[in-house]
Amino acid sequence: MPSRPLSFWRTDMELRYFAWVRERIGKQSETYQGSALTIKELLDELETRGDGYQAALADRGILRVALDQNIAGGNQSIKGIREIAIFPPMTGG
Amino acid sequence: MPSRPLSFWRTDMELRYFAWVRERIGKQSETYQGSALTIKELLDELETRGDGYQAALADRGILRVALDQNIAGGNQSIKGIREIAIFPPMTGG
Amino acid sequence: MFILVTADPIDEASIRERIGTGRKDIGALVGFTGMVREISEGNTSPLELEHYPTMTEKMLTTIASEAIERFALIDAAIVHRVGVLEIGEEIVYVAAASRHRQSAFDGANFMMDYLKTRAPFWKKEGDGNWVEAKDADEDAFKKWER
Amino acid sequence: MFILVTADPIDEASIRERIGTGRKDIGALVGFTGMVREISEGNTSPLELEHYPTMTEKMLTTIASEAIERFALIDAAIVHRVGVLEIGEEIVYVAAASRHRQSAFDGANFMMDYLKTRAPFWKKEGDGNWVEAKDADEDAFKKWER
């Protein structure tokens, strides 16, 4: 296989935000077309997009991320993932 | 106070039987006017009253006795008690 | 507190209303329903429940009061049926209302273990045999000793 | 198994029928109801429940399936409300049906601890503050680790 950049094959990802992450970023969802390979890289990139993003994403210890609706850790690869959700700890029940 | 027999002051006691104790003795209740001073003495005396009583009361380890509706142990005095119930271990719920 | 010994079917919704109505501090309610189950397949005969009137109500009141005190419940209910019960019918319903969920779970669990071994009810099977008390029930009760 | 996320009031009786009907082997059913309670006196503002559609249903299905397998339940149900809820209203109902009482208690308790920390719901108070996750809930979940 020829050595092409990974992003060439990458389909768009849908980013979804919930609770105060959604409120601080100011949107429910958006499409992502960047080059991040892991959750951590994605969060680092998003955090540069402005004050709202920074306020939402600064406290990494508390954030939860789901890849295609499965809870995932920061070092996990986002390759092949269609939907990434970012939210605070759950408070249901 | 003059020394009179205890039984002089004793009011009649109501004996009540439940579940297989009732079935084996063949009655739900009866009045007791004997001289037993403790639960053990009472059971010993009742056991002499016939085969039904013996079948009902032989297995002391399993029997439960309530004095005025409070569960009690074999050596407990029955003085002043109005109602004595004898029954197998409970199986409610 | 709501205590009832009855030959009629148990109306859980109305019991729930009695112990929960007008309270704004209840965050958790645990209800336990015990049913007559088919112990061996094809065994379709009913159970007959005998009890010791007045002592029963007294014990159930003691059990609910102790659960309320011990687990800081807001309220509690115990309803137990007597008479002939078919398979699938409800025998017992206990409910524990609390601020927090764990005390509601513990309160209902405690009431059931207590009731199983200390409330004067006896079960007779359709074939005339009396159900024997289980060691497991006595062991379950012991976990609450302190 | 019965899983539902809904803005409507919870109809416990009909859920009970769904998970219990036609079964003769259910001896115990534990139902847990969670309610919006007044946390400080006079605080009468409603809660708003947000969730992550599709992931929520998926997680609730996972939770109920795991409870059924782990505690040998006969059936289980989880119903969770979303939207605006007033004080006194029900937020969540879980039910565990089993042959024996302890597994029904454990199954319902497990589902609540799991749901509290792993199902994607978020509560917002009337003043606009988001309810913070409690360490106690995470600790409660840990008791089920094996």
PDB file of N, CA, C and O in Angstrom, chain D residues 1 3 10 13 15 19 28 39 41 61 67 82 89-90 97 103 132 138-139:
ATOM      1  N   MET D   1     -37.160  -8.454  29.243  1.00  0.00           N
ATOM      2  CA  MET D   1     -36.484  -7.220  29.654  1.00  0.00           C
ATOM      3  C   MET D   1     -37.253  -6.028  29.098  1.00  0.00           C
ATOM      4  O   MET D   1     -37.747  -6.078  27.977  1.00  0.00           O
ATOM      5  N   ILE D   3     -36.920  -1.798  28.705  1.00  0.00           N
ATOM      6  CA  ILE D   3     -36.094  -0.592  28.829  1.00  0.00           C
ATOM      7  C   ILE D   3     -36.851   0.558  28.199  1.00  0.00           C
ATOM      8  O   ILE D   3     -37.369   0.428  27.089  1.00  0.00           O
ATOM      9  N   ILE D  10     -44.094   7.536  34.945  1.00  0.00           N
ATOM     10  CA  ILE D  10     -43.790   6.105  34.897  1.00  0.00           C
ATOM     11  C   ILE D  10     -44.998   5.307  35.387  1.00  0.00           C
ATOM     12  O   ILE D  10     -45.520   5.569  36.463  1.00  0.00           O
ATOM     13  N   ALA D  13     -47.274  -0.128  37.381  1.00  0.00           N
ATOM     14  CA  ALA D  13     -48.141  -1.312  37.310  1.00  0.00           C
ATOM     15  C   ALA D  13     -48.015  -2.001  35.950  1.00  0.00           C
ATOM     16  O   ALA D  13     -47.915  -3.229  35.866  1.00  0.00           O
ATOM     17  N   ILE D  15     -45.481  -1.868  33.903  1.00  0.00           N
ATOM     18  CA  ILE D  15     -44.139  -2.448  33.757  1.00  0.00           C
ATOM     19  C   ILE D  15     -44.082  -3.775  34.507  1.00  0.00           C
ATOM     20  O   ILE D  15     -43.552  -4.767  34.018  1.00  0.00           O
ATOM     21  N   ILE D  19     -43.044  -7.598  32.956  1.00  0.00           N
ATOM     22  CA  ILE D  19     -41.938  -8.486  33.318  1.00  0.00           C
ATOM     23  C   ILE D  19     -42.383  -9.675  34.151  1.00  0.00           C
ATOM     24  O   ILE D  19     -41.633 -10.620  34.324  1.00  0.00           O
ATOM     25  N   ALA D  28     -40.027 -13.438  43.888  1.00  0.00           N
ATOM     26  CA  ALA D  28     -39.654 -12.164  44.499  1.00  0.00           C
ATOM     27  C   ALA D  28     -39.511 -11.090  43.429  1.00  0.00           C
ATOM     28  O   ALA D  28     -38.913 -11.326  42.379  1.00  0.00           O
ATOM     29  N   ILE D  39     -34.147  19.224  48.296  1.00  0.00           N
ATOM     30  CA  ILE D  39     -32.850  19.036  48.961  1.00  0.00           C
ATOM     31  C   ILE D  39     -32.688  20.019  50.104  1.00  0.00           C
ATOM     32  O   ILE D  39     -32.357  19.649  51.218  1.00  0.00           O
ATOM     33  N   GLU D  41     -34.857  23.023  52.338  1.00  0.00           N
ATOM     34  CA  GLU D  41     -36.264  23.360  52.566  1.00  0.00           C
ATOM     35  C   GLU D  41     -36.674  24.594  51.767  1.00  0.00           C
ATOM     36  O   GLU D  41     -35.957  25.584  51.711  1.00  0.00           O
ATOM     37  N   THR D  61     -29.777  -1.143  28.503  1.00  0.00           N
ATOM     38  CA  THR D  61     -29.898  -2.543  28.085  1.00  0.00           C
ATOM     39  C   THR D  61     -28.720  -3.367  28.614  1.00  0.00           C
ATOM     40  O   THR D  61     -28.891  -4.482  29.110  1.00  0.00           O
ATOM     41  N   ALA D  67     -27.310  -7.424  34.994  1.00  0.00           N
ATOM     42  CA  ALA D  67     -27.994  -7.769  36.255  1.00  0.00           C
ATOM     43  C   ALA D  67     -28.667  -9.135  36.143  1.00  0.00           C
ATOM     44  O   ALA D  67     -28.590  -9.959  37.054  1.00  0.00           O
ATOM     45  N   VAL D  82     -36.836  11.767  31.347  1.00  0.00           N
ATOM     46  CA  VAL D  82     -36.035  12.913  30.924  1.00  0.00           C
ATOM     47  C   VAL D  82     -36.967  14.123  30.838  1.00  0.00           C
ATOM     48  O   VAL D  82     -38.187  13.967  30.908  1.00  0.00           O
ATOM     49  N   GLU D  89     -41.906  14.109  41.917  1.00  0.00           N
ATOM     50  CA  GLU D  89     -42.105  13.247  40.744  1.00  0.00           C
ATOM     51  C   GLU D  89     -41.060  12.141  40.693  1.00  0.00           C
ATOM     52  O   GLU D  89     -39.954  12.273  41.202  1.00  0.00           O
ATOM     53  N   GLU D  90     -41.425  11.035  40.040  1.00  0.00           N
ATOM     54  CA  GLU D  90     -40.526   9.909  39.896  1.00  0.00           C
ATOM     55  C   GLU D  90     -39.538  10.167  38.768  1.00  0.00           C
ATOM     56  O   GLU D  90     -39.917  10.632  37.706  1.00  0.00           O
ATOM     57  N   ALA D  97     -36.921  -9.244  38.928  1.00  0.00           N
ATOM     58  CA  ALA D  97     -37.760 -10.394  39.270  1.00  0.00           C
ATOM     59  C   ALA D  97     -36.886 -11.631  39.344  1.00  0.00           C
ATOM     60  O   ALA D  97     -36.061 -11.873  38.462  1.00  0.00           O
ATOM     61  N   SER D 103     -31.523 -12.321  45.569  1.00  0.00           N
ATOM     62  CA  SER D 103     -31.031 -11.966  44.231  1.00  0.00           C
ATOM     63  C   SER D 103     -31.869 -10.840  43.623  1.00  0.00           C
ATOM     64  O   SER D 103     -31.347 -10.021  42.871  1.00  0.00           O
ATOM     65  N   GLU D 132     -23.627  17.927  40.627  1.00  0.00           N
ATOM     66  CA  GLU D 132     -22.317  17.283  40.527  1.00  0.00           C
ATOM     67  C   GLU D 132     -22.397  15.809  40.881  1.00  0.00           C
ATOM     68  O   GLU D 132     -23.164  15.407  41.751  1.00  0.00           O
ATOM     69  N   GLU D 138     -19.910   6.636  43.124  1.00  0.00           N
ATOM     70  CA  GLU D 138     -18.810   5.863  42.533  1.00  0.00           C
ATOM     71  C   GLU D 138     -18.375   4.761  43.499  1.00  0.00           C
ATOM     72  O   GLU D 138     -18.147   3.620  43.096  1.00  0.00           O
ATOM     73  N   ASP D 139     -18.305   5.105  44.789  1.00  0.00           N
ATOM     74  CA  ASP D 139     -17.945   4.097  45.794  1.00  0.00           C
ATOM     75  C   ASP D 139     -18.972   2.966  45.827  1.00  0.00           C
ATOM     76  O   ASP D 139     -18.613   1.799  45.945  1.00  0.00           O
TER      77      ASP D 139
END
